[in-house]
Structures are given as C-alpha cells and as structure tokens.
PDB file of C-alpha atoms in Angstrom:
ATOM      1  CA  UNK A 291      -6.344 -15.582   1.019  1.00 59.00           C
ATOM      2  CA  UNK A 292      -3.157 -14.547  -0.148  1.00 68.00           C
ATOM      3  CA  UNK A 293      -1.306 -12.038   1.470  1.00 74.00           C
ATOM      4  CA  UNK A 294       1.423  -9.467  -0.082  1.00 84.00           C
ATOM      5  CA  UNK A 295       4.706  -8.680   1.487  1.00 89.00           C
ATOM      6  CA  UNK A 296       3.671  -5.126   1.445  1.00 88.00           C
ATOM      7  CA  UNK A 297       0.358  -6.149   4.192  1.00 91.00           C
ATOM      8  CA  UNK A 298       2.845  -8.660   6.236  1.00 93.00           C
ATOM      9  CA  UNK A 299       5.270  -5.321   6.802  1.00 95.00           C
ATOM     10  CA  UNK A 300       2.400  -3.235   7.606  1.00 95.00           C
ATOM     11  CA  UNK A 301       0.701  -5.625  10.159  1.00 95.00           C
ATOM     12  CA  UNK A 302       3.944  -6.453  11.624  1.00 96.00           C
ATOM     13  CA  UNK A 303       4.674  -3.107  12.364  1.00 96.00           C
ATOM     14  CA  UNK A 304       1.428  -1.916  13.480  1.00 96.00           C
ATOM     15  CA  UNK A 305       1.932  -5.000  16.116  1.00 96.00           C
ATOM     16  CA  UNK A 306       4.962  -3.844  16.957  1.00 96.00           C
ATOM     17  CA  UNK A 307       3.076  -0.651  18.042  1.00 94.00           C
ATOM     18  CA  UNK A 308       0.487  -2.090  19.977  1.00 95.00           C
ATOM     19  CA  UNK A 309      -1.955  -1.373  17.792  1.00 96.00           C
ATOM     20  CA  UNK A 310      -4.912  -4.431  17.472  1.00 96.00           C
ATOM     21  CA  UNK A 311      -5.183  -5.436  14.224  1.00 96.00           C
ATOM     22  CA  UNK A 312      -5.830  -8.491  11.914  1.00 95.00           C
ATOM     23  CA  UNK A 313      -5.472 -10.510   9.390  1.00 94.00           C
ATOM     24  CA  UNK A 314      -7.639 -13.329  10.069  1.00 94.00           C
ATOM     25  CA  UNK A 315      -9.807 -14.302   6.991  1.00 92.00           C
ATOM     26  CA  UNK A 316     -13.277 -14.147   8.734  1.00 93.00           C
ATOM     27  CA  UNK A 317     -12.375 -10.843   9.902  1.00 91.00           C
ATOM     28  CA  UNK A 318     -11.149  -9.549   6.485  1.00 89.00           C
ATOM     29  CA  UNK A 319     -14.705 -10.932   5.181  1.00 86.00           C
ATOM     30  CA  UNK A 320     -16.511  -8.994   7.334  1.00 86.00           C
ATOM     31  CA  UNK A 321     -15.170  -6.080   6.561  1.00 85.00           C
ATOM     32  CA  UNK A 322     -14.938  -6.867   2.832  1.00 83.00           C
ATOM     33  CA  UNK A 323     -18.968  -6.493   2.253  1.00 82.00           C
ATOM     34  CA  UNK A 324     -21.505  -4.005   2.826  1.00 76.00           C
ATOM     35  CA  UNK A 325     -25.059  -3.678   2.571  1.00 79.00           C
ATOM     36  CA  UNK A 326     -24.406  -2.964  -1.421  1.00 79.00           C
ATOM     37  CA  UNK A 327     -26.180  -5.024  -4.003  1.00 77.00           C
ATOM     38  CA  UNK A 328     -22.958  -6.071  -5.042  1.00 72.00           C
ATOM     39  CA  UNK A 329     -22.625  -9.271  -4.240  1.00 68.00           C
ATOM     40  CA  UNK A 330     -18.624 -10.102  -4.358  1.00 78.00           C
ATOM     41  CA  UNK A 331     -16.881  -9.840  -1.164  1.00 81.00           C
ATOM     42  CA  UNK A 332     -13.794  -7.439  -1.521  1.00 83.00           C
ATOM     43  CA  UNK A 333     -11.184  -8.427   1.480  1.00 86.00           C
ATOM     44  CA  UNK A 334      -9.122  -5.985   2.710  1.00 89.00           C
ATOM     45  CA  UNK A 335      -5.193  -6.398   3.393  1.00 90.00           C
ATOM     46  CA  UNK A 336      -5.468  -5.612   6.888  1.00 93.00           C
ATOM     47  CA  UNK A 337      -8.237  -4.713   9.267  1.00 94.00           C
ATOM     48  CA  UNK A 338      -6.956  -2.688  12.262  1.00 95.00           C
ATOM     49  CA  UNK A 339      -9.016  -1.395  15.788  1.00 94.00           C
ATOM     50  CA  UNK A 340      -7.331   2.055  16.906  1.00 94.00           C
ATOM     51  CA  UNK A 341      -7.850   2.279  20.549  1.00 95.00           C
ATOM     52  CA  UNK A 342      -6.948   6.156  20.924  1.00 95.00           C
ATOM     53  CA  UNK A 343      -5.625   8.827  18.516  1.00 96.00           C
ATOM     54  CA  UNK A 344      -2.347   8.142  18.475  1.00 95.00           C
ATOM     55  CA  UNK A 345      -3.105   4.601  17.158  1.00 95.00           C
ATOM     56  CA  UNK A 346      -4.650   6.830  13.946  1.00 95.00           C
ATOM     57  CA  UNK A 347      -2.179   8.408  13.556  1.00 96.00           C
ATOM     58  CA  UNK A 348       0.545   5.518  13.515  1.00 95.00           C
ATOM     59  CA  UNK A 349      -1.835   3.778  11.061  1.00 95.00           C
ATOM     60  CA  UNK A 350      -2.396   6.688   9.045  1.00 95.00           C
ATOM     61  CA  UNK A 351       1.776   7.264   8.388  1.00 96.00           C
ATOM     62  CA  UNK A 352       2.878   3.687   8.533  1.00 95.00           C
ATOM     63  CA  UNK A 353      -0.065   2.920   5.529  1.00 94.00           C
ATOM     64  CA  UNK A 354       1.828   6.630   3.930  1.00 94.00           C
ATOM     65  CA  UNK A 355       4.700   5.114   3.854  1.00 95.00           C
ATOM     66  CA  UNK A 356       4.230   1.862   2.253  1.00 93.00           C
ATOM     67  CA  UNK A 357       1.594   3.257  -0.084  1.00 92.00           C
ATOM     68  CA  UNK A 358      -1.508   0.899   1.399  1.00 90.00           C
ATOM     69  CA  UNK A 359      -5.297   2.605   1.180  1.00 89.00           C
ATOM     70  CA  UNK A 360      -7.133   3.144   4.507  1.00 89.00           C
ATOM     71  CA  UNK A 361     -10.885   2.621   3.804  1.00 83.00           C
ATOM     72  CA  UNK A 362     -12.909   4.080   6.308  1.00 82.00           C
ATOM     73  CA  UNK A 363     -15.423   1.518   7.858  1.00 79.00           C
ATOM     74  CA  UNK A 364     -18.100   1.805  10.267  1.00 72.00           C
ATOM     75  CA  UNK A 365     -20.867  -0.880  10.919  1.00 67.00           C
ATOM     76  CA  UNK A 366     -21.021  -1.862   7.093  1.00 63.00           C
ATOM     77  CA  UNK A 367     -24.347  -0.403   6.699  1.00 66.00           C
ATOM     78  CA  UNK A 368     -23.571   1.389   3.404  1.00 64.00           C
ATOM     79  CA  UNK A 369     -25.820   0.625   0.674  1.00 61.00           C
ATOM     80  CA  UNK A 370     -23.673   1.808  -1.949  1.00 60.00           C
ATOM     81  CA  UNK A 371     -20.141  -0.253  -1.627  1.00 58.00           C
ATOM     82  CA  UNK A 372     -18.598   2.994  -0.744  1.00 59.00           C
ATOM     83  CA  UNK A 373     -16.263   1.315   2.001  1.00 64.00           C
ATOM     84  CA  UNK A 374     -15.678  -2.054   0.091  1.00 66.00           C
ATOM     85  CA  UNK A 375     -11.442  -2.032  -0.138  1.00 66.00           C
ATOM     86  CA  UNK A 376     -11.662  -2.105  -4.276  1.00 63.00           C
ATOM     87  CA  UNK A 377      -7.440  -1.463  -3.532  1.00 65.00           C
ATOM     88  CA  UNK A 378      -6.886  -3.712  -0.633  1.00 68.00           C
ATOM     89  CA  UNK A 379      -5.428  -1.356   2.508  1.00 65.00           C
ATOM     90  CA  UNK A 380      -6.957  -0.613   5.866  1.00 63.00           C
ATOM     91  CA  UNK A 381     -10.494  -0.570   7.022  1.00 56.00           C
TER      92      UNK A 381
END
C-alpha cells in the first residue's frame, strides 16, 4: 500500500492528538469494502476511532485543512458502496 505525504501528515497529527487511528493495511481493507457487489476493495488513507466529540471535531478540521475526504463508516453493511473511500480520506 502506498501511502501519500498528505495521509503521513494527517495520521501524524491526529497521533499527536491522541486520537486512535491507523494505517495498518488489514485495517484499511476492512474498511475499504462493503456489502456492495462491487468486488474491488477501495483502501482508505487513514482509518481513525474518535473516542468523544472533540476527537470529531479535531478529525473533521485537521482532514479541512489538508483537503483529505472523511467517509462515514459504520459496520460496512451497505449494499450499495456508498461508504467505499472512491477519494482515499477518513472512514
């Protein structure tokens, strides 16, 4: 998986925050898939765990400011690939 400059600035800063996120590849898979018919697994950059609301709201402006997508992602039941990150970003 290669990984942008852009995502590296992002996760470090979230980090730096205290907010849990990752990069990991199996956890990128995960949440690159749904329960679409389409069959291609689209990663996303980052996938991040807010623990409280200010945690959304740090993700929310730091992804602002470096122009990354937030996809909203539940339990990846969707049937219709709504929440696959087509842009990379945040799930």
């Amino acid at each position: 998986m290669m990984v942008s400059q852009n995502a590296l600035t992002v996760f470090e800063a979230l980090k730096n925050l205290g907010v849990d996120c990752s990069m990991d590849e199996d956890q990128c898979v995960k949440h690159g898939q749904d329960q679409s018919p389409i069959s291609t697994v689209i990663s996303p950059d980052i996938v991040v765990y807010p623990k409280h609301t200010q945690h959304v709201m740090d993700i929310v402006s730091i992804a602002n400011q470096m122009k990354m997508p937030i996809v909203p992602f539940g339990a990846g039941t969707s049937v219709e690939g709504h929440v696959l990150p087509i842009h990379g970003g945040l799930p």
